[in-house]
Tab-separated table of C-alpha atoms in Angstrom:
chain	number	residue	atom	x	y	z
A	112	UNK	CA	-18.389	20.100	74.365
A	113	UNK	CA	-20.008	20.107	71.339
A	114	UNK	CA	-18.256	20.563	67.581
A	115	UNK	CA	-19.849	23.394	65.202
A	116	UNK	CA	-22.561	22.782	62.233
A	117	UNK	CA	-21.623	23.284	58.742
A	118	UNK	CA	-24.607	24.728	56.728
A	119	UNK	CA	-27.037	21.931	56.466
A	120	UNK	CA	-26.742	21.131	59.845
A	121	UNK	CA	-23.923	18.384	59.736
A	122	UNK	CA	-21.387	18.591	62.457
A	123	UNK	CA	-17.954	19.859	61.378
A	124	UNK	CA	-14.794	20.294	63.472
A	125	UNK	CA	-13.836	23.348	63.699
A	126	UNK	CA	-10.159	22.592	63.998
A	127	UNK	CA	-9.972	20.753	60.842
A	128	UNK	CA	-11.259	23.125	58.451
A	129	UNK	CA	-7.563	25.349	59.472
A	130	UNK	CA	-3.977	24.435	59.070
A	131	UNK	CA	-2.745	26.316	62.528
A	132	UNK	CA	-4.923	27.508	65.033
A	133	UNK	CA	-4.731	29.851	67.963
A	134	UNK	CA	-1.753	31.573	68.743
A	135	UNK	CA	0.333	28.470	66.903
A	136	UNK	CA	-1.121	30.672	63.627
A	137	UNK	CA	1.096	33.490	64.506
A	138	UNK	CA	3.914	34.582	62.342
A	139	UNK	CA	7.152	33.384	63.603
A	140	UNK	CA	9.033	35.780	66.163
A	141	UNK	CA	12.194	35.611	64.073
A	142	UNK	CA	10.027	36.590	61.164
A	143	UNK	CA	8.272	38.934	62.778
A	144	UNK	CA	11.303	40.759	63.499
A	145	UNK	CA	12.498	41.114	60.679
A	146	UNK	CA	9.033	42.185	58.631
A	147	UNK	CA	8.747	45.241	60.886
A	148	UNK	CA	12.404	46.217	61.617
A	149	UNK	CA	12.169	48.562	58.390
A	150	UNK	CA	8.599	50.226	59.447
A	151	UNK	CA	9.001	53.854	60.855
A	152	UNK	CA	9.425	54.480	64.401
A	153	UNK	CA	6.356	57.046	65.982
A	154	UNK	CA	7.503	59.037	68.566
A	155	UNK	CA	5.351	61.276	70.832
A	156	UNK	CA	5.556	62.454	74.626
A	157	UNK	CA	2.743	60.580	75.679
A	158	UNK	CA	3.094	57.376	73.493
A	159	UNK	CA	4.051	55.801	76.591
A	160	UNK	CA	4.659	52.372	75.126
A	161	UNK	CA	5.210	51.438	71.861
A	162	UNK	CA	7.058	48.377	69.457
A	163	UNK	CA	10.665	49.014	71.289
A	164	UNK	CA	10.442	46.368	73.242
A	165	UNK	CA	7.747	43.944	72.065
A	166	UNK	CA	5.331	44.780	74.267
A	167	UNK	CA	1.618	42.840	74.875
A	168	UNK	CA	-0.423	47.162	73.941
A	169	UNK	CA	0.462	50.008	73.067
A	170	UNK	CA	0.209	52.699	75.446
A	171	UNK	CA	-0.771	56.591	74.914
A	172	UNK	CA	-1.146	58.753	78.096
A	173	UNK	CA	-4.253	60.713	78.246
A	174	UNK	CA	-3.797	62.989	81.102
A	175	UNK	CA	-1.690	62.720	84.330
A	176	UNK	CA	-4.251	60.383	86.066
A	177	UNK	CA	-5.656	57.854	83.416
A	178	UNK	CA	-3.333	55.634	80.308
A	179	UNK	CA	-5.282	54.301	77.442
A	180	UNK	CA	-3.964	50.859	76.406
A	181	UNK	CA	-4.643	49.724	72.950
A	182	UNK	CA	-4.085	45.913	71.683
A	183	UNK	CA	-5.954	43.485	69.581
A	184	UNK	CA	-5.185	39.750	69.241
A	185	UNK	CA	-7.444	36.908	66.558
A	186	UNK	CA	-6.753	33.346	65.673
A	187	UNK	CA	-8.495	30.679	63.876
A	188	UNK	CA	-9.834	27.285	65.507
A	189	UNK	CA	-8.108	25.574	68.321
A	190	UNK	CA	-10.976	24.015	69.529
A	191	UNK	CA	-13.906	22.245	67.990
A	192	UNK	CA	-16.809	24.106	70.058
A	193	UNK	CA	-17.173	27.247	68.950
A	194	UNK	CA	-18.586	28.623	72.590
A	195	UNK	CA	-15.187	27.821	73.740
A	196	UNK	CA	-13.534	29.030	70.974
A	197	UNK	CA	-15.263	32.017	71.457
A	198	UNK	CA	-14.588	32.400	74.733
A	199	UNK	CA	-10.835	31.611	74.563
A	200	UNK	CA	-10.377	33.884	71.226
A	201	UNK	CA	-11.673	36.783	73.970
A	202	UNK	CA	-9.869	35.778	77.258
A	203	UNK	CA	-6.512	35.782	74.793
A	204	UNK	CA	-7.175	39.156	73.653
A	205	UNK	CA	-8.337	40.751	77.013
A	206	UNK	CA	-4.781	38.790	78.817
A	207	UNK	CA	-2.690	41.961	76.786
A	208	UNK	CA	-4.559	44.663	79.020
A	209	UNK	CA	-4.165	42.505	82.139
A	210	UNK	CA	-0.568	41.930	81.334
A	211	UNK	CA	0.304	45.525	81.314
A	212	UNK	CA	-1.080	46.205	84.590
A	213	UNK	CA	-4.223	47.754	83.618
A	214	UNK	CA	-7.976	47.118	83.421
A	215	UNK	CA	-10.044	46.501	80.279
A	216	UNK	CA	-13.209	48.710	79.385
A	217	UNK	CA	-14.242	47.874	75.877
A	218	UNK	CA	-14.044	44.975	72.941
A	219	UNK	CA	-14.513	45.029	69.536
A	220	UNK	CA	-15.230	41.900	67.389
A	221	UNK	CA	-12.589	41.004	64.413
A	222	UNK	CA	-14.331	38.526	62.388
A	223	UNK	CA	-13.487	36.623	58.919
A	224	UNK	CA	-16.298	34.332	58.628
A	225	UNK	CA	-16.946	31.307	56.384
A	226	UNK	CA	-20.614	31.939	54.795
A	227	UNK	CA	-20.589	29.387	52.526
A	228	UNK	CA	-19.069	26.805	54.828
A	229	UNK	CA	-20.492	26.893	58.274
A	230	UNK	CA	-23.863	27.426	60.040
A	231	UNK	CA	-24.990	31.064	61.389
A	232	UNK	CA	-25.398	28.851	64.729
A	233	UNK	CA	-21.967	28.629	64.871
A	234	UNK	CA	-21.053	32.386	65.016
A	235	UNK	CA	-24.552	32.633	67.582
A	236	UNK	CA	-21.824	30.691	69.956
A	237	UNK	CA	-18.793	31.930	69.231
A	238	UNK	CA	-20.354	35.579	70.223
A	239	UNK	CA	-21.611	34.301	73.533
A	240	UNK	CA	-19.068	32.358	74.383
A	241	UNK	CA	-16.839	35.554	73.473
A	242	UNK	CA	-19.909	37.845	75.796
A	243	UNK	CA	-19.100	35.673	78.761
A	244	UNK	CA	-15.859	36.320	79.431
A	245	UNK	CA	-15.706	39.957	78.298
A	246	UNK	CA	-18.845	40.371	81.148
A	247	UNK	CA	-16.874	38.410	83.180
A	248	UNK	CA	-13.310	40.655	82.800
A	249	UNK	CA	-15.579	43.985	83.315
A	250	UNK	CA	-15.722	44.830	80.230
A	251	UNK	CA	-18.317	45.897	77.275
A	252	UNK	CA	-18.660	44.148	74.290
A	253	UNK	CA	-19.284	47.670	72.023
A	254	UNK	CA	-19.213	46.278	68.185
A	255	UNK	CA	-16.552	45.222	65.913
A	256	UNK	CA	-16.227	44.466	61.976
A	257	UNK	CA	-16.667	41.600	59.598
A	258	UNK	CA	-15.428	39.989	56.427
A	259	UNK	CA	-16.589	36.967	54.426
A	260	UNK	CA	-13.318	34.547	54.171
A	261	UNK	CA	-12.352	30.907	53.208
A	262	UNK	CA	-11.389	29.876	56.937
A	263	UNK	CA	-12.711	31.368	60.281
A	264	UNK	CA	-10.855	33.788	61.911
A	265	UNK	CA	-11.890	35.808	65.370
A	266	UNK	CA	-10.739	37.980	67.975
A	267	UNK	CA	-10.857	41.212	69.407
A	268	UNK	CA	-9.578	44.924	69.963
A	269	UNK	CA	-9.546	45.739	73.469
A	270	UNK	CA	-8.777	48.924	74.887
A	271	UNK	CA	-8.125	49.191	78.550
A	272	UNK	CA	-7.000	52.003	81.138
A	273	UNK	CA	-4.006	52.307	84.043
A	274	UNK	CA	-2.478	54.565	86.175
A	275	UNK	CA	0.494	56.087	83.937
A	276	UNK	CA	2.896	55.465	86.820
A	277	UNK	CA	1.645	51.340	87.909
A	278	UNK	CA	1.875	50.314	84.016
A	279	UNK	CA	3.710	46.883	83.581
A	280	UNK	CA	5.859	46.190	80.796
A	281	UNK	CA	8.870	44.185	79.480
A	282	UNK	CA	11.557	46.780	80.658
A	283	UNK	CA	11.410	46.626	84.645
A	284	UNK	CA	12.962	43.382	85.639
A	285	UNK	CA	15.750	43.718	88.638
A	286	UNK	CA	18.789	41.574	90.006
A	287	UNK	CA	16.873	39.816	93.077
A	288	UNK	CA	13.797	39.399	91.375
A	289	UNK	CA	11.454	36.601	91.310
A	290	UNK	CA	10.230	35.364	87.957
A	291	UNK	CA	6.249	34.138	88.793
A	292	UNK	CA	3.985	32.101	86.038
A	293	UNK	CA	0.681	32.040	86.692
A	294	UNK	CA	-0.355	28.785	84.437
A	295	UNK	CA	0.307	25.505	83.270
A	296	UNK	CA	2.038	25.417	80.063
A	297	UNK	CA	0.817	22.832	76.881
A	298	UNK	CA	-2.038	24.238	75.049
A	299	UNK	CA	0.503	24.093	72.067
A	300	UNK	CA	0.952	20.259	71.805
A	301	UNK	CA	-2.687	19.357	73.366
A	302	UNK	CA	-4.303	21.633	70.388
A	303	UNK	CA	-2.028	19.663	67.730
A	304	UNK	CA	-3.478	16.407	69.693
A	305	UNK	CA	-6.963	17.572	69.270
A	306	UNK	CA	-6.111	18.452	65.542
A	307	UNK	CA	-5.310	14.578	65.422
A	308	UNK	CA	-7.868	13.365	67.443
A	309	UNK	CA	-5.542	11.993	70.141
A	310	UNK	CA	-6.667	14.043	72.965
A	311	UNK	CA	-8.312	12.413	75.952
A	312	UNK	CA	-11.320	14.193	77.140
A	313	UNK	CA	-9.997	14.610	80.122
A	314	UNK	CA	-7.071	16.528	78.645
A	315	UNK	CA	-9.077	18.325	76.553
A	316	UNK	CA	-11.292	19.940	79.158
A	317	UNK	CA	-8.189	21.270	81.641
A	318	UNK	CA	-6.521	22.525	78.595
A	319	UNK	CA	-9.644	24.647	77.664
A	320	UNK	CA	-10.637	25.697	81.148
A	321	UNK	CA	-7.364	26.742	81.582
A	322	UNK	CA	-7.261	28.840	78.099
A	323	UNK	CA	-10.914	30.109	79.415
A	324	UNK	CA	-9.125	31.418	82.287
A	325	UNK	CA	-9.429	35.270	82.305
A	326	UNK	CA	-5.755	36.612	83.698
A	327	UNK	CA	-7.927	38.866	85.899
A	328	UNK	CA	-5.130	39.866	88.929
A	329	UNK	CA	-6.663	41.851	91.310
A	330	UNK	CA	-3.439	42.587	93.058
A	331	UNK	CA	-3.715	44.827	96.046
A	332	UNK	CA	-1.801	48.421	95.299
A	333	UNK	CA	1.043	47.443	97.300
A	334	UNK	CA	1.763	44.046	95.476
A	335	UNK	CA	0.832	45.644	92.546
A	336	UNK	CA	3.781	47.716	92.456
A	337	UNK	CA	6.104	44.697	93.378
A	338	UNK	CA	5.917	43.565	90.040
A	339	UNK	CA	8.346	45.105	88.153
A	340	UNK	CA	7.946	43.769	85.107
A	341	UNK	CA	5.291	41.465	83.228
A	342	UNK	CA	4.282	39.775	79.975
A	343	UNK	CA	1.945	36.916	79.030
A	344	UNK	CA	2.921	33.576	77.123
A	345	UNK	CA	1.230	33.225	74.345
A	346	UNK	CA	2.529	32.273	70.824
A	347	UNK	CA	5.976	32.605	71.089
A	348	UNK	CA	6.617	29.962	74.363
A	349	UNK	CA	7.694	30.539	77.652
A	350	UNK	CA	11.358	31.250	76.658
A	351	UNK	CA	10.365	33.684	73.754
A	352	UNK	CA	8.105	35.958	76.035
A	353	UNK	CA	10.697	35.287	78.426
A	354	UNK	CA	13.894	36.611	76.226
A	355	UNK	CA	11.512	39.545	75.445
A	356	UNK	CA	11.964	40.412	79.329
A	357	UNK	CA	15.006	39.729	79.592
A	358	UNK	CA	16.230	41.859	76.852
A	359	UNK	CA	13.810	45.062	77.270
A	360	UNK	CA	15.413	45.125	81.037
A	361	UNK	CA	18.732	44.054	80.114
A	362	UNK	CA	18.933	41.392	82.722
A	363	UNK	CA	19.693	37.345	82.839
A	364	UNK	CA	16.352	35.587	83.418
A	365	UNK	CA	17.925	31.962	85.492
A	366	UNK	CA	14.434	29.645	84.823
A	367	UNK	CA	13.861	26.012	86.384
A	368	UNK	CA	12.666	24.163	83.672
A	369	UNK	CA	11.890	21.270	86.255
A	370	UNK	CA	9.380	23.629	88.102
A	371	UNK	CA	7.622	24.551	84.889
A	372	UNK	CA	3.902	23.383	85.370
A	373	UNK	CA	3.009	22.009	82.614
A	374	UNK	CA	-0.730	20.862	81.762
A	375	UNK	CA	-2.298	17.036	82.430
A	376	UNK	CA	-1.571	14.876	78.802
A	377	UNK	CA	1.222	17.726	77.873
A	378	UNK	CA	4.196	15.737	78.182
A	379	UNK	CA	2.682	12.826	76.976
A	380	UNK	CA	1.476	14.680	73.469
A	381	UNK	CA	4.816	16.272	72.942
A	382	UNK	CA	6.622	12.781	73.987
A	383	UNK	CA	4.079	11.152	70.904
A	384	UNK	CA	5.416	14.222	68.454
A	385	UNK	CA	1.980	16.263	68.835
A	386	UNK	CA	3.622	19.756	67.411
A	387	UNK	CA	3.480	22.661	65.999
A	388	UNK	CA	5.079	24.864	63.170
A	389	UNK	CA	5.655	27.107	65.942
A	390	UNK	CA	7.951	24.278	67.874
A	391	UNK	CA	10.386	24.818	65.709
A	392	UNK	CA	10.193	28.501	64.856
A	393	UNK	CA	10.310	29.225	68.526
A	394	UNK	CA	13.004	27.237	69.024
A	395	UNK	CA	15.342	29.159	66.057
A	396	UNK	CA	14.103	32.266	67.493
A	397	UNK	CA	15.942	31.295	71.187
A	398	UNK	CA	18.460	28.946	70.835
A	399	UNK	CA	21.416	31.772	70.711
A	400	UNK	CA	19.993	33.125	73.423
A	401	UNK	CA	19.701	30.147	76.025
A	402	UNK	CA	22.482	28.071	77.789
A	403	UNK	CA	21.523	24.654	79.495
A	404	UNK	CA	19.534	23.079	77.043
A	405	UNK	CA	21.993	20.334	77.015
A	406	UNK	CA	20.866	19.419	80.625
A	407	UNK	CA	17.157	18.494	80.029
A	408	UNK	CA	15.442	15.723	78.523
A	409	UNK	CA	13.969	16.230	74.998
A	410	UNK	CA	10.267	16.655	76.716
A	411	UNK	CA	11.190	19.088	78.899
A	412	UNK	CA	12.974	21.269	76.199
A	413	UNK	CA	9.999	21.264	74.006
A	414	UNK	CA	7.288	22.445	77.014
A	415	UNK	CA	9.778	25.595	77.249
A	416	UNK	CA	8.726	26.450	73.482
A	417	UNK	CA	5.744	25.354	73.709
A	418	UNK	CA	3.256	28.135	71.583
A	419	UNK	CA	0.414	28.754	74.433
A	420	UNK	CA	-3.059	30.418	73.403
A	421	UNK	CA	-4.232	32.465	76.373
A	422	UNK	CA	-1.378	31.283	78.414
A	423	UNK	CA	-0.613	32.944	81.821
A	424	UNK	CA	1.144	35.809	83.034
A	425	UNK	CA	4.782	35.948	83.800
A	426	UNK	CA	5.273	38.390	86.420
A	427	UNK	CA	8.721	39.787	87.832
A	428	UNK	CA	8.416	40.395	91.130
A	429	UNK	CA	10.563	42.148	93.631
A	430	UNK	CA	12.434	38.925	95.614
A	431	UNK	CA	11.234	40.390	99.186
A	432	UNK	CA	7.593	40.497	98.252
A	433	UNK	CA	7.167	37.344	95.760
A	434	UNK	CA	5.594	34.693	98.132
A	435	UNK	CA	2.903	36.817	99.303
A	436	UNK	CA	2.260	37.892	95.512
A	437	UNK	CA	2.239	34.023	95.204
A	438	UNK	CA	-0.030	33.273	97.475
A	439	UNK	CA	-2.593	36.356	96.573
A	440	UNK	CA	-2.815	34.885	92.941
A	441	UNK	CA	-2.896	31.071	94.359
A	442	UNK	CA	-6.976	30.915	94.749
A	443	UNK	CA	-7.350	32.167	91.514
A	444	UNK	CA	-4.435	30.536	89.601
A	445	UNK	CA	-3.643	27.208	91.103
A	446	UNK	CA	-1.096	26.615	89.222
A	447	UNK	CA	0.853	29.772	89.995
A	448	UNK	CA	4.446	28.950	90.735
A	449	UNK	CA	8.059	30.364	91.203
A	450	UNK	CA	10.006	29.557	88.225
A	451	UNK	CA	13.175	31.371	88.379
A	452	UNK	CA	15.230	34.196	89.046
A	453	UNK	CA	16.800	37.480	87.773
A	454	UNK	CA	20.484	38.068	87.407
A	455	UNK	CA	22.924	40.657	86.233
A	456	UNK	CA	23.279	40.044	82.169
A	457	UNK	CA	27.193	38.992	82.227
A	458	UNK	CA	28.606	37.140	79.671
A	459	UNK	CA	25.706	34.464	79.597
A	460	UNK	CA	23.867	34.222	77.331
A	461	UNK	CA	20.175	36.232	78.717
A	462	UNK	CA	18.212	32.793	79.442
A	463	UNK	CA	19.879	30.433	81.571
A	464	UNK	CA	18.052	27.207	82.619
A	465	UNK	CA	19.450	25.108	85.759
C-alpha cells in the first residue's frame, strides 16, 4: 500500500491532509434529523421509497416490472493509498443499491479535488481503484462532475434497478425474525489508528479488504424474499442503522453484543482511545433508545457505535429460513453471523442488548 504524491512528487498521507474521513465525516444522525425535519415532504404514487424512514435510496417505480433506485454517498480520506481509497469510496456508494435489494447499473464520479495540493497521479488511482470495483459490482462507470476544493472529497451516484415487489427496506422486520450482519465491525477506530499512525499493517490490510468488499448478495429468489427487511452500517454504527430498523417496522431489535464480529486490532484501538467525533454523536443519538448497556464492558459498548465506512449488510430474515441465508452468504462474507433477534416493541425501549 502505497501513500499519494503531493505535487512535486513528495509522498503525502492522504489521511492527514482531512480532519474526519470516510463515513466518520458524516453529519451526526441527531443532527441530521433535525436539519431536514422542516424540508417538504414529496409525495407521488410511484415514489416508492423516500426520507420516511431513513432509508440507504430513494426509490421511484418505473413500470410494473422494473424500480429505479437512486443514492449517492462521498467522503474524504480514510486511507493513505488512494487506489484503495478509491476503491472503498465506490464499494460504499454501490452497498446502498445492494442494501435495498436491487442491482446497480451505472456510477457517476463526485469529485472535490485539491489542484494545488496533490499530484494528478493521485486522482489516476483513485479512478481505477474506483473502476475496479464498479466492473466488479456489474456496473458502468458513465461520468460524473468535478470541483477544485481545499481537501479531497470523492464518491459516487449510483443508480440501480429491482423488482418493485422484492425491494428491501427499513420497514419489514417481523416478531421471529433473525437479525444477520454480514461483516466485521471497526473500520471506525482502526481509521482513527491509521490517522495516528498506530495501526499495525496487519490491521490495516483486513480493515481495507474488508471496506473493499463489494456487498454483492446474490441471494437465490427464494432467500431473497426471506429477508424482510435490510440496511447497511455505515456512519451511524451498528445500533444507529439498527434503531433505523427497528423503528421504520415498529419492532424490538434483541442484539448480542458478545456475537458482534468485530475486526483484528478493533478492540485493541478503541481499548487505547482510537475514536471518532462520530463515537460520541452516535452514542447521543441511541442511548434513549437502548437498554443493557449497563451489562457490557466499556470496549464492547463502543464497537456497537462504532462509525463503519462500507460496513456490511444487516439483513432481517424470516427465523425459519435464516441459517440457510447464513450459510449462502458464508463463502462470500466470512464473517457473516447471527446477531440477534426481533421482538414485539412493548414497553422496552426498541434496542435491547443481552
Amino acid at each position: 500500500m502505497a501513500d499519494g504524491k503531493a505535487v512535486g512528487g513528495a509522498p503525502v498521507r492522504l489521511t492527514s491532509t482531512v480532519k474526519k474521513g470516510g463515513c466518520a465525516a458524516k453529519i451526526a444522525a441527531g443532527t441530521l434529523s433535525e436539519l431536514v425535519r422542516g424540508l417538504p415532504k414529496v409525495t407521488h404514487p410511484d415514489l416508492l421509497v423516500g426520507t420516511e424512514h431513513l432509508d440507504d435510496a430513494a426509490v421511484l417505480r418505473l413500470n410494473p416490472e422494473q424500480a429505479l433506485i437512486q443514492t449517492l454517498d462521498f467522503f474524504t480520506p480514510i486511507l493513505d493509498d488512494p487506489r484503495d481509497f478509491g476503491a472503498v469510496a465506490a464499494a460504499n456508494a454501490l452497498s446502498d443499491v445492494f442494501a435495498m435489494g436491487g442491482r446497480p447499473i451505472s456510477a457517476l464520479t463526485i469529485l472535490a479535488y485539491p489542484l494545488g495540493v496533490l499530484d494528478n497521479d493521485v486522482l489516476t488511482e483513485l479512478m481505477a481503484g474506483a473502476s475496479e470495483v464498479i466492473t466488479e459490482a456489474g456496473a458502468l462507470l458513465v461520468g460524473g462532475h468535478s470541483i477544485e476544493d481545499d481537501t479531497l472529497k470523492f464518491g459516487f451516484s449510483v443508480a440501480g434497478l429491482a423488482h418493485p415487489e422484492r425491494l428491501w427496506t427499513n420497514a419489514g422486520a417481523r416478531v421471529g425474525d433473525v437479525v444477520i450482519l454480514t461483516k466485521a465491525i471497526g473500520t471506525g477506530t482502526l481509521s482513527a489508528a491509521l490517522k495516528l499512525g498506530e495501526i499495525a499493517p496487519a490491521d490495516l490490510r483486513s480493515a481495507t479488504a474488508s471496506m473493499r468488499q463489494i456487498n454483492r448478495h446474490d441471494l437465490p429468489d427464494e432467500l431473497h424474499a426471506a429477508v424482510h427487511a435490510a440496511t447497511d452500517v455505515t456512519g451511524f454504527g451498528l445500533l444507529g442503522h439498527a434503531l433505523h430498523v427497528a423503528n421504520a417496522s415498529g419492532v424490538g431489535l434483541r442484539l448480542r453484543p458478545e456475537s458482534v464480529p468485530t475486526l483484528p486490532g478493533a478492540r485493541e484501538a478503541l481499548a487505547a482511545g482510537n475514536l471518532t467525533r462520530a463515537h460520541a454523536s452516535n452514542e447521543r443519538y441511541v442511548a434513549s433508545s437502548v437498554t443493557g448497556r449497563a451489562a457490557l464492558d466499556p470496549v464492547t459498548w463502543l464497537t456497537l457505535v462504532d462509525p463503519q465506512t462500507s460496513g456490511g449488510l444487516l439483513l432481517v430474515v424470516d427465523g425459519e429460513t435464516a441459517e440457510a441465508v447464513t450459510a449462502h452468504l458464508t463463502p462470500r462474507f466470512p464473517r457473516t453471523t447471527r446477531i440477534g433477534v426481533v421482538e414485539e416493541l412493548g414497553v422496552l425501549p426498541p434496542l435491547r442488548l443481552a
